[in-house]
Tab-separated table of C-alpha atoms in Angstrom:
chain	number	residue	atom	x	y	z
C	1	MET	CA	101.644	88.679	139.947
C	2	ALA	CA	100.772	89.137	143.622
C	3	ASP	CA	101.594	92.482	145.470
C	4	PHE	CA	103.992	90.284	147.767
C	5	GLU	CA	105.659	87.038	147.310
C	6	VAL	CA	108.283	85.238	149.286
C	7	PHE	CA	110.811	82.955	147.588
C	8	ILE	CA	113.075	80.652	149.519
C	9	THR	CA	116.022	79.283	147.394
C	10	ALA	CA	116.910	80.057	143.708
C	11	GLU	CA	114.461	77.577	142.505
C	12	GLU	CA	111.588	79.759	143.680
C	13	ALA	CA	113.192	83.153	143.185
C	14	TRP	CA	114.956	82.891	139.844
C	15	PRO	CA	111.969	81.960	137.686
C	16	ALA	CA	109.889	84.862	139.169
C	17	PHE	CA	112.791	87.274	138.593
C	18	GLU	CA	113.108	85.891	134.900
C	19	ARG	CA	109.239	86.511	134.294
C	20	ALA	CA	109.690	89.932	135.735
C	21	VAL	CA	112.315	90.892	133.453
C	22	LEU	CA	110.304	89.442	130.467
C	23	ALA	CA	107.388	91.582	131.439
C	24	ALA	CA	109.671	94.843	131.692
C	25	GLN	CA	108.579	97.617	129.354
C	26	THR	CA	110.855	100.529	130.081
C	27	ASP	CA	113.575	99.968	132.757
C	28	ILE	CA	115.561	97.431	134.736
C	29	VAL	CA	117.757	98.956	137.203
C	30	ALA	CA	119.641	96.690	139.598
C	31	GLY	CA	122.563	96.320	142.122
C	32	PHE	CA	124.295	93.089	142.831
C	33	ARG	CA	127.389	91.685	144.666
C	34	ILE	CA	127.658	89.005	141.879
C	35	PHE	CA	125.733	88.882	138.622
C	36	ASP	CA	126.970	86.264	135.925
C	37	MET	CA	125.168	86.388	132.813
C	38	ARG	CA	126.072	82.904	132.069
C	39	THR	CA	123.630	81.766	134.854
C	40	ARG	CA	121.120	79.404	133.330
C	41	LEU	CA	117.365	80.152	132.883
C	42	ARG	CA	114.926	78.257	134.864
C	43	SER	CA	111.272	79.369	134.051
C	44	PRO	CA	109.621	77.923	130.885
C	45	GLU	CA	108.819	81.433	129.720
C	46	ALA	CA	112.466	82.436	129.626
C	47	LYS	CA	113.544	79.290	128.288
C	48	ALA	CA	111.613	79.930	125.398
C	49	ILE	CA	113.692	82.782	124.216
C	50	GLY	CA	117.120	81.492	125.241
C	51	GLU	CA	119.340	79.496	127.579
C	52	THR	CA	121.007	82.002	129.969
C	53	TRP	CA	120.648	85.449	131.436
C	54	PHE	CA	122.754	86.928	128.564
C	55	ASP	CA	119.821	85.786	126.143
C	56	LEU	CA	117.196	87.237	128.468
C	57	LEU	CA	118.846	90.602	128.851
C	58	GLU	CA	119.531	90.683	125.051
C	59	HIS	CA	115.965	90.110	124.588
C	60	ALA	CA	114.982	93.085	126.832
C	61	LEU	CA	117.291	95.347	125.085
C	62	LYS	CA	116.016	94.501	121.713
C	63	ARG	CA	112.500	95.257	122.920
C	64	GLY	CA	113.733	98.686	123.706
C	65	VAL	CA	114.008	98.144	127.559
C	66	ARG	CA	116.884	100.265	129.273
C	67	VAL	CA	119.026	98.096	131.461
C	68	ARG	CA	121.393	99.458	134.124
C	69	LEU	CA	123.514	97.199	136.611
C	70	ILE	CA	125.944	98.168	139.293
C	71	VAL	CA	128.134	95.171	140.269
C	72	SER	CA	130.540	95.445	143.096
C	73	ASP	CA	134.136	95.460	142.491
C	74	PHE	CA	136.671	94.153	144.960
C	75	ASP	CA	140.184	94.666	146.431
C	76	PRO	CA	142.284	93.119	143.553
C	77	VAL	CA	144.919	91.649	145.983
C	78	MET	CA	142.829	90.558	149.080
C	79	ALA	CA	139.829	89.357	147.154
C	80	THR	CA	141.242	88.470	143.713
C	81	GLU	CA	138.657	85.896	142.858
C	82	LEU	CA	135.689	88.278	143.448
C	83	HIS	CA	137.440	90.973	141.626
C	84	GLU	CA	137.795	88.577	138.572
C	85	LEU	CA	134.076	87.602	138.771
C	86	THR	CA	133.191	91.365	138.549
C	87	TRP	CA	135.382	92.075	135.345
C	88	GLN	CA	134.005	88.791	133.923
C	89	THR	CA	130.497	90.446	134.055
C	90	LYS	CA	132.020	93.547	132.437
C	91	ARG	CA	133.296	91.371	129.516
C	92	GLN	CA	129.781	89.806	129.361
C	93	ALA	CA	128.398	93.186	129.121
C	94	GLY	CA	130.765	94.201	126.246
C	95	ALA	CA	129.754	90.972	124.404
C	96	LEU	CA	125.986	91.935	125.106
C	97	TRP	CA	126.536	95.433	123.583
C	98	GLU	CA	128.052	93.838	120.463
C	99	ILE	CA	125.220	91.508	119.959
C	100	ALA	CA	122.215	93.506	121.088
C	101	ARG	CA	123.530	96.921	119.662
C	102	PRO	CA	121.446	99.065	122.139
C	103	ALA	CA	120.731	102.649	121.559
C	104	PRO	CA	123.186	105.088	123.358
C	105	GLY	CA	122.760	104.839	127.064
C	106	GLN	CA	120.344	102.101	126.916
C	107	LEU	CA	122.766	99.453	128.280
C	108	ARG	CA	125.077	100.523	131.363
C	109	VAL	CA	126.981	97.842	133.461
C	110	ILE	CA	128.944	99.587	136.090
C	111	ALA	CA	131.786	97.814	138.104
C	112	ASP	CA	132.236	99.991	141.041
C	113	LEU	CA	135.133	99.681	143.588
C	114	HIS	CA	133.779	101.268	146.638
C	115	ALA	CA	135.561	104.809	146.986
C	116	ALA	CA	136.590	104.157	150.679
C	117	GLU	CA	140.263	103.218	150.810
C	118	ALA	CA	142.343	102.699	153.742
C	119	GLY	CA	144.183	105.637	155.295
C	120	LEU	CA	148.031	105.918	155.020
C	121	LEU	CA	148.731	104.737	158.724
C	122	PRO	CA	146.826	101.260	158.428
C	123	TRP	CA	148.062	100.878	154.836
C	124	LEU	CA	151.669	101.133	156.073
C	125	GLY	CA	150.806	98.816	159.214
C	126	LEU	CA	149.354	96.118	156.678
C	127	LEU	CA	151.789	96.664	153.863
C	128	PRO	CA	154.100	93.708	154.717
C	129	ALA	CA	151.150	91.182	154.628
C	130	THR	CA	149.729	92.873	151.526
C	131	VAL	CA	152.870	92.973	149.460
C	132	LEU	CA	153.458	89.183	150.225
C	133	LYS	CA	149.893	88.537	148.940
C	134	TRP	CA	150.282	90.888	145.990
C	135	ARG	CA	153.543	89.184	144.886
C	136	ASP	CA	151.913	85.812	145.231
C	137	ARG	CA	148.972	86.915	143.108
C	138	LEU	CA	151.220	88.613	140.448
C	139	SER	CA	153.471	85.266	140.205
C	140	ARG	CA	150.244	83.331	139.568
C	141	ILE	CA	148.140	85.568	137.469
C	142	LYS	CA	149.782	86.701	134.171
C	143	GLY	CA	149.288	87.505	130.553
C	144	MET	CA	145.649	87.458	129.408
C	145	ARG	CA	144.225	86.388	132.801
C	146	ARG	CA	145.762	89.582	134.338
C	147	LYS	CA	144.789	91.856	131.334
C	148	MET	CA	141.210	90.669	130.992
C	149	ARG	CA	140.165	89.309	134.422
C	150	ALA	CA	142.271	90.755	137.202
C	151	VAL	CA	142.461	94.084	135.589
C	152	ARG	CA	143.356	96.139	138.731
C	153	LEU	CA	146.138	93.923	139.747
C	154	ASP	CA	148.865	96.295	138.985
C	155	PRO	CA	152.492	95.116	138.907
C	156	ASP	CA	153.833	98.625	138.720
C	157	ARG	CA	152.621	100.213	141.882
C	158	LEU	CA	152.141	99.121	145.350
C	159	PRO	CA	148.538	98.055	146.091
C	160	GLY	CA	146.069	100.011	148.098
C	161	LEU	CA	143.566	98.458	150.554
C	162	TYR	CA	139.890	98.644	149.719
C	163	PRO	CA	138.088	97.033	152.684
C	164	VAL	CA	134.499	97.859	151.565
C	165	SER	CA	132.033	96.271	148.891
C	166	HIS	CA	128.415	96.658	147.644
C	167	HIS	CA	126.658	93.684	149.173
C	168	GLN	CA	123.180	94.492	148.021
C	169	LYS	CA	120.954	92.332	145.878
C	170	VAL	CA	118.243	94.418	144.548
C	171	ALA	CA	116.423	95.163	141.182
C	172	VAL	CA	113.746	97.417	140.337
C	173	ILE	CA	111.703	96.829	137.158
C	174	ASP	CA	109.550	99.672	135.524
C	175	ASP	CA	109.611	101.569	138.891
C	176	ALA	CA	106.852	99.156	139.838
C	177	VAL	CA	108.318	95.848	140.852
C	178	LEU	CA	110.889	95.314	143.696
C	179	TYR	CA	113.151	92.177	143.794
C	180	VAL	CA	115.041	92.309	147.111
C	181	GLY	CA	116.843	89.963	149.553
C	182	GLY	CA	120.041	88.016	149.849
C	183	LEU	CA	120.319	86.274	146.527
C	184	ASP	CA	123.140	86.948	144.147
C	185	LEU	CA	123.055	85.695	140.600
C	186	ASN	CA	125.312	82.906	139.510
C	187	GLU	CA	125.253	79.055	139.541
C	188	ARG	CA	126.943	78.741	142.960
C	189	ARG	CA	123.598	80.227	144.421
C	190	TRP	CA	121.311	77.585	142.712
C	191	ASP	CA	119.524	75.425	145.186
C	192	THR	CA	116.029	73.998	145.794
C	193	PRO	CA	114.050	73.905	149.127
C	194	ARG	CA	114.681	70.095	149.163
C	195	HIS	CA	118.531	70.934	149.546
C	196	GLU	CA	119.651	67.703	147.850
C	197	LEU	CA	122.757	68.766	146.432
C	198	PRO	CA	126.313	68.106	147.922
C	199	ALA	CA	126.829	70.156	151.084
C	200	ALA	CA	129.252	72.592	149.356
C	201	GLU	CA	126.610	73.333	146.746
C	202	THR	CA	123.908	74.144	149.096
C	203	TRP	CA	122.404	77.566	149.363
C	204	SER	CA	119.409	78.534	151.472
C	205	ASP	CA	118.275	82.234	150.813
C	206	VAL	CA	115.371	84.405	150.912
C	207	GLN	CA	114.295	86.894	148.315
C	208	LEU	CA	111.070	89.044	148.158
C	209	MET	CA	109.183	90.475	145.096
C	210	VAL	CA	106.867	93.343	145.949
C	211	ARG	CA	104.734	95.457	143.708
C	212	GLY	CA	104.190	98.960	145.087
C	213	PRO	CA	105.930	102.277	146.114
C	214	GLU	CA	108.749	100.348	147.739
C	215	ALA	CA	109.994	99.841	144.023
C	216	GLN	CA	110.303	103.669	143.534
C	217	GLN	CA	112.120	103.963	146.980
C	218	ALA	CA	114.578	101.382	145.830
C	219	ARG	CA	114.962	103.110	142.538
C	220	ILE	CA	116.030	106.246	144.469
C	221	HIS	CA	118.620	104.320	146.287
C	222	LEU	CA	119.978	102.787	143.115
C	223	ASP	CA	120.107	106.050	141.292
C	224	GLU	CA	122.029	107.884	144.036
C	225	MET	CA	124.170	105.372	145.562
C	226	LEU	CA	127.441	105.947	143.697
C	227	ALA	CA	127.437	109.468	144.542
C	228	VAL	CA	126.526	108.879	148.137
C	229	THR	CA	129.035	106.240	148.546
C	230	GLY	CA	131.544	108.305	146.767
C	231	GLY	CA	130.906	111.174	149.319
C	232	THR	CA	129.526	113.846	146.972
C	233	ALA	CA	126.005	113.531	147.680
C	234	GLU	CA	123.601	112.951	150.907
C	235	PRO	CA	121.147	110.232	150.774
C	236	THR	CA	117.300	110.700	150.366
C	237	PRO	CA	115.287	109.587	153.388
C	238	LEU	CA	113.226	106.511	152.527
C	239	ALA	CA	110.214	105.107	154.386
C	240	ASP	CA	110.343	101.216	153.756
C	241	VAL	CA	113.653	100.649	151.981
C	242	ARG	CA	116.334	100.584	154.729
C	243	ARG	CA	120.001	100.779	154.092
C	244	THR	CA	123.704	100.564	155.159
C	245	VAL	CA	125.778	103.164	153.206
C	246	SER	CA	129.338	104.328	153.869
C	247	ALA	CA	131.511	106.828	152.252
C	248	PRO	CA	135.239	108.035	152.506
C	249	ARG	CA	136.201	109.887	155.520
C	250	ARG	CA	137.249	113.409	155.006
C	251	PHE	CA	140.462	112.821	157.113
C	252	GLN	CA	141.162	109.061	156.394
C	253	PHE	CA	144.690	109.134	157.377
C	254	PRO	CA	144.466	106.974	160.680
C	255	PHE	CA	141.423	105.011	159.620
C	256	LEU	CA	140.932	101.576	157.912
C	257	SER	CA	137.184	102.053	158.348
C	258	PRO	CA	134.998	104.214	155.996
C	259	ARG	CA	132.610	106.795	157.323
C	260	THR	CA	129.184	105.292	158.086
C	261	VAL	CA	126.418	107.588	156.442
C	262	LEU	CA	123.499	105.279	157.172
C	263	HIS	CA	123.071	102.328	159.474
C	264	GLU	CA	119.339	102.236	159.246
C	265	ILE	CA	119.209	98.376	159.235
C	266	GLU	CA	120.966	98.235	162.472
C	267	GLU	CA	118.775	100.955	163.967
C	268	ASP	CA	115.655	98.960	162.916
C	269	HIS	CA	117.025	95.974	164.476
C	270	LEU	CA	117.830	97.746	167.769
C	271	ALA	CA	114.407	99.316	167.959
C	272	ALA	CA	112.582	96.036	167.194
C	273	PHE	CA	114.456	94.224	169.865
C	274	ALA	CA	113.585	96.780	172.539
C	275	ARG	CA	109.796	96.628	171.499
C	276	ALA	CA	109.590	92.874	171.017
C	277	ARG	CA	106.890	91.441	173.563
C	278	HIS	CA	106.973	87.577	172.900
C	279	LEU	CA	109.537	86.405	170.297
C	280	ILE	CA	112.467	87.478	168.098
C	281	TYR	CA	113.115	85.417	165.103
C	282	VAL	CA	116.290	85.603	163.161
C	283	GLU	CA	117.789	84.023	160.256
C	284	THR	CA	121.364	85.026	159.414
C	285	GLN	CA	124.650	83.987	157.768
C	286	PHE	CA	126.622	85.641	160.552
C	287	LEU	CA	125.939	86.736	164.073
C	288	ARG	CA	129.072	88.666	164.963
C	289	SER	CA	127.973	92.113	166.027
C	290	SER	CA	128.555	93.112	169.675
C	291	ILE	CA	126.094	95.743	169.239
C	292	ILE	CA	123.472	93.315	168.208
C	293	SER	CA	124.304	90.986	170.753
C	294	ARG	CA	124.115	93.339	173.664
C	295	ALA	CA	120.897	94.639	172.376
C	296	LEU	CA	119.463	91.232	172.456
C	297	ALA	CA	120.742	90.483	175.874
C	298	GLU	CA	119.456	93.738	177.145
C	299	ALA	CA	115.863	92.822	175.757
C	300	ALA	CA	116.083	89.479	177.406
C	301	GLU	CA	116.947	90.907	180.688
C	302	THR	CA	114.161	93.735	180.474
C	303	ASN	CA	111.357	91.416	179.303
C	304	PRO	CA	111.453	87.918	181.083
C	305	ASP	CA	108.668	86.602	178.753
C	306	LEU	CA	110.515	87.305	175.532
C	307	ARG	CA	111.908	84.265	173.702
C	308	LEU	CA	114.438	84.034	170.677
C	309	MET	CA	114.971	81.761	167.808
C	310	VAL	CA	117.991	81.852	165.642
C	311	VAL	CA	118.546	79.848	162.459
C	312	LEU	CA	122.257	80.129	161.173
C	313	PRO	CA	124.765	77.930	159.286
C	314	ALA	CA	126.887	75.377	161.169
C	315	LEU	CA	130.069	77.020	159.980
C	316	PRO	CA	131.306	79.965	157.698
C	317	GLU	CA	131.410	78.937	154.021
C	318	ASP	CA	135.069	79.173	153.660
C	319	VAL	CA	135.869	77.167	156.605
C	320	ALA	CA	133.234	74.481	155.986
C	321	PHE	CA	133.964	73.835	152.472
C	322	ASP	CA	137.232	75.350	151.605
C	323	GLY	CA	139.199	74.512	154.646
C	324	SER	CA	140.269	78.218	155.174
C	325	ARG	CA	142.370	78.811	158.268
C	326	GLU	CA	143.020	82.622	157.282
C	327	LEU	CA	143.093	84.936	160.059
C	328	ASP	CA	139.769	87.008	159.184
C	329	ALA	CA	137.800	83.518	159.240
C	330	ARG	CA	139.062	82.665	162.654
C	331	PHE	CA	138.578	86.175	163.971
C	332	GLY	CA	135.081	86.088	162.815
C	333	MET	CA	134.363	82.754	164.403
C	334	ALA	CA	135.583	84.097	167.627
C	335	ARG	CA	133.443	87.108	167.384
C	336	GLN	CA	130.297	84.792	166.685
C	337	SER	CA	131.111	82.542	169.785
C	338	GLU	CA	131.281	85.392	171.911
C	339	ALA	CA	128.204	87.010	170.680
C	340	ILE	CA	126.260	83.795	170.841
C	341	SER	CA	127.504	83.227	174.556
C	342	ARG	CA	126.454	86.577	175.501
C	343	ILE	CA	122.967	86.039	174.249
C	344	GLN	CA	122.544	82.451	175.725
C	345	GLN	CA	123.680	83.746	179.188
C	346	ALA	CA	120.828	86.351	179.044
C	347	PHE	CA	118.076	84.228	177.579
C	348	GLY	CA	118.971	80.864	179.149
C	349	PRO	CA	116.496	78.263	177.961
C	350	ARG	CA	114.393	80.908	176.240
C	351	ALA	CA	116.861	81.042	173.267
C	352	THR	CA	117.277	78.376	170.602
C	353	PHE	CA	120.069	78.190	167.981
C	354	GLY	CA	119.473	75.927	164.973
C	355	SER	CA	121.339	74.866	161.887
C	356	PRO	CA	120.022	73.011	158.812
C	357	VAL	CA	121.359	69.573	157.789
C	358	GLN	CA	120.324	67.254	154.989
C	359	PRO	CA	118.120	64.322	155.860
C	360	ARG	CA	120.766	61.757	155.168
C	361	PHE	CA	124.155	60.395	156.737
C	362	ALA	CA	127.471	62.122	155.705
C	363	ALA	CA	129.726	59.896	153.906
C	364	ARG	CA	132.806	61.003	155.890
C	365	ASP	CA	133.305	63.139	158.900
C	366	SER	CA	134.354	66.621	157.919
C	367	ALA	CA	133.832	70.285	158.800
C	368	ALA	CA	130.857	70.194	156.643
C	369	VAL	CA	129.017	67.800	158.918
C	370	LEU	CA	126.767	68.302	161.844
C	371	ALA	CA	124.819	65.732	163.764
C	372	GLY	CA	126.187	63.061	161.314
C	373	SER	CA	124.718	64.715	158.337
C	374	PRO	CA	125.882	67.188	155.661
C	375	ILE	CA	125.196	70.719	156.465
C	376	VAL	CA	122.822	73.100	154.587
C	377	TYR	CA	124.566	76.457	154.009
C	378	VAL	CA	122.412	79.315	155.368
C	379	HIS	CA	122.584	82.730	153.577
C	380	ASN	CA	119.238	83.907	154.732
C	381	LYS	CA	119.174	87.515	156.256
C	382	LEU	CA	115.836	88.298	158.064
C	383	LEU	CA	114.091	89.403	161.294
C	384	VAL	CA	110.556	88.699	162.493
C	385	ILE	CA	109.399	90.303	165.615
C	386	ASP	CA	106.033	89.041	167.081
C	387	ASP	CA	103.317	89.721	164.420
C	388	THR	CA	104.137	93.384	164.105
C	389	PHE	CA	107.382	93.652	162.210
C	390	ALA	CA	109.938	92.132	159.798
C	391	MET	CA	112.917	92.869	157.661
C	392	VAL	CA	114.227	90.832	154.613
C	393	GLY	CA	117.632	92.010	152.940
C	394	SER	CA	121.075	91.518	152.106
C	395	ALA	CA	122.655	92.526	155.633
C	396	ASN	CA	123.977	90.028	158.004
C	397	LEU	CA	124.198	90.766	161.765
C	398	ASN	CA	128.024	91.655	161.636
C	399	GLY	CA	129.665	94.824	162.024
C	400	ARG	CA	130.545	95.034	158.095
C	401	SER	CA	126.917	94.796	156.938
C	402	MET	CA	125.826	97.109	159.828
C	403	HIS	CA	128.365	100.007	159.201
C	404	TRP	CA	130.472	99.342	156.036
C	405	ASP	CA	129.279	97.527	153.029
C	406	THR	CA	126.261	98.868	150.853
C	407	GLU	CA	123.018	96.757	152.011
C	408	VAL	CA	119.454	96.971	151.211
C	409	ALA	CA	116.588	95.487	153.255
C	410	LEU	CA	112.726	95.939	153.179
C	411	ARG	CA	110.986	96.877	156.098
C	412	LEU	CA	107.550	94.992	156.645
C	413	THR	CA	104.704	96.140	158.914
C	414	ALA	CA	101.658	94.796	157.255
C	415	PRO	CA	100.309	91.819	159.193
C	416	GLU	CA	99.272	89.626	156.157
C	417	ARG	CA	103.043	90.097	154.828
C	418	ILE	CA	104.462	89.194	158.009
C	419	GLU	CA	102.397	86.210	158.122
C	420	ALA	CA	103.069	85.263	154.610
C	421	LEU	CA	106.928	85.454	155.266
C	422	ARG	CA	106.689	83.407	158.410
C	423	ALA	CA	104.568	80.738	156.678
C	424	ALA	CA	107.004	80.543	153.978
C	425	LEU	CA	110.033	79.999	156.382
C	426	PHE	CA	108.203	77.366	158.501
C	427	ARG	CA	107.330	75.360	155.360
C	428	HIS	CA	111.053	75.603	154.179
C	429	TRP	CA	112.407	74.200	157.447
C	430	TRP	CA	109.731	71.658	158.684
C	431	ALA	CA	108.823	68.506	156.966
C	432	ASP	CA	105.365	68.279	158.228
C	433	PRO	CA	102.567	70.741	158.882
C	434	LEU	CA	103.304	72.241	162.210
C	435	PRO	CA	100.657	72.300	165.198
C	436	PRO	CA	99.480	75.573	166.414
C	437	GLU	CA	101.864	75.791	169.416
C	438	ALA	CA	104.904	75.593	166.753
C	439	ARG	CA	103.522	78.565	164.842
C	440	PHE	CA	102.130	80.936	167.554
C	441	VAL	CA	104.588	83.661	168.838
C	442	GLU	CA	103.994	82.932	172.542
C	443	THR	CA	104.735	79.217	172.228
C	444	LEU	CA	106.794	78.672	169.305
C	445	GLN	CA	110.357	78.724	170.748
C	446	PRO	CA	109.804	75.914	173.417
C	447	TRP	CA	108.087	73.523	170.862
C	448	TRP	CA	111.089	74.245	168.200
C	449	ASP	CA	113.787	73.855	170.805
C	450	LYS	CA	112.217	70.414	171.837
C	451	GLU	CA	112.156	69.190	168.174
C	452	ILE	CA	115.546	70.630	167.313
C	453	THR	CA	117.010	68.836	170.264
C	454	ARG	CA	115.374	65.583	169.371
C	455	ASN	CA	116.430	65.957	165.797
C	456	GLY	CA	120.185	66.105	166.880
C	457	LEU	CA	119.521	62.689	168.510
C	458	ARG	CA	117.531	61.021	165.687
C	459	ARG	CA	118.560	59.093	162.505
C	460	PRO	CA	118.326	61.458	159.690
C	461	GLU	CA	115.137	59.789	158.160
C	462	ASN	CA	113.221	60.079	161.327
C	463	ARG	CA	114.058	63.879	161.712
C	464	SER	CA	111.206	66.419	161.665
C	465	GLY	CA	112.597	68.899	158.906
C	466	PHE	CA	116.091	70.003	158.605
C	467	LEU	CA	117.112	71.799	161.958
C	468	VAL	CA	119.337	70.453	164.494
C	469	PRO	CA	121.102	72.098	167.366
C	470	HIS	CA	123.808	74.662	166.458
C	471	VAL	CA	127.205	74.229	168.092
C	472	PRO	CA	128.766	77.589	168.563
C	473	ASP	CA	131.960	76.289	169.600
C	474	ALA	CA	132.728	74.015	166.696
C	475	MET	CA	136.355	74.058	165.851
C	476	SER	CA	137.079	76.428	168.644
C	477	ASP	CA	140.732	75.697	168.434
C	478	LEU	CA	140.610	78.028	165.381
C	479	HIS	CA	139.090	80.926	166.981
C	480	ALA	CA	141.450	83.869	167.235
C	481	ASP	CA	141.248	87.296	168.825
C	482	LEU	CA	143.164	90.142	167.186
C	483	PRO	CA	143.602	92.938	169.794
C	484	GLY	CA	143.042	96.275	168.346
C	485	VAL	CA	141.240	94.994	165.179
C	486	THR	CA	137.667	96.337	164.598
C	487	GLU	CA	134.884	93.652	164.596
C	488	ASP	CA	133.505	95.668	161.419
C	489	LEU	CA	136.211	94.000	159.422
C	490	VAL	CA	134.255	90.513	159.646
């Protein structure tokens, strides 16, 4: 394999990940938010030994490879479906042990509920709403489902509040190969660069595979993260692997939030904005952080030659596809509208916000439609500054990713790696080879702005690529401010 590869969508990433696991000789160490061993194998090499990731891991174990996987657990009341997915993975691990019969310590699958629990004061304040949801969950989830899937949904004690999770998507093979980005492992994440599935099944994402010392840095993080997030150890400084890490506060009583131990990803973003000369290019699932939006606005006001290009989804996933009207979704939408407004005011026409749609007419009008076409859901998390700096990882530009959840990103400074990343992104979004002015950092944004605007007016079959203008005030009647609630919650 090459020393540096960029994969966009699971169709590109998963076969490479499978081949790396097949080539593993000693260790596979990984941390994911979601990891479903029923996920189908896609590469010819992996399909030669089985049908699913369960088969692939069984094959590795029988070859003597050690496997350690950390999956995030979730609040059993407030995030019951995610909690059940976690314990599904644990059951899969038990079956894997029964079939592969690994040596003692060879297979470890850890479901970790982040140690930061809400303090007594916010717990009491939120208790009425929590109890209502708890009772609803208990009335619907019973018997074997509660015993085997919603295992922490306890009917005999009032529920706690667990607001933090591990959001990383990272694997290290033989301390030599690093797989890192925003892509979890389950069938919901499957999509192709053509984005031909129904809108609710689309999933644009970016993952890197790197061979070199970065893998050893990520291994250090994975080895120590449970102790660090548990508050019993301090993190090791790392050069290229950047993290968000939090832990319980020493005095948690009045706080919902954890203690932020590391916010390196945010620090790198702020420093990069300040030194950008020509172009800041961002792809993100959420743009909600007031710290990020203020730093972008300050960079625009300081440098009148600076331009901004942002790619983000038309709407949050739960709003677009599930019809969510929950307060947290509405609060997040309000925070993003406010952040974009601040940035647009500072940049003026030097900023462009685009969202991808499929190149066909929508069958019906719905929240999952933009410019008359079904939306493509953007889960990408990356930053490119001029020709000098880039970052790809699991963190969104919201307070939760910057300060609370466990996140991992890779810092890129080698010009050839930055160029490879940018070229892959441009191939993904545009149907035709781009002219030079659409690729150079000094001229990219005006060209993209014009074409994206035109795409919003064209018939789908006449568009150039996927991007149309983003509408930050879409469904603005849902936006909700929650005075006194921290933006880090969303």
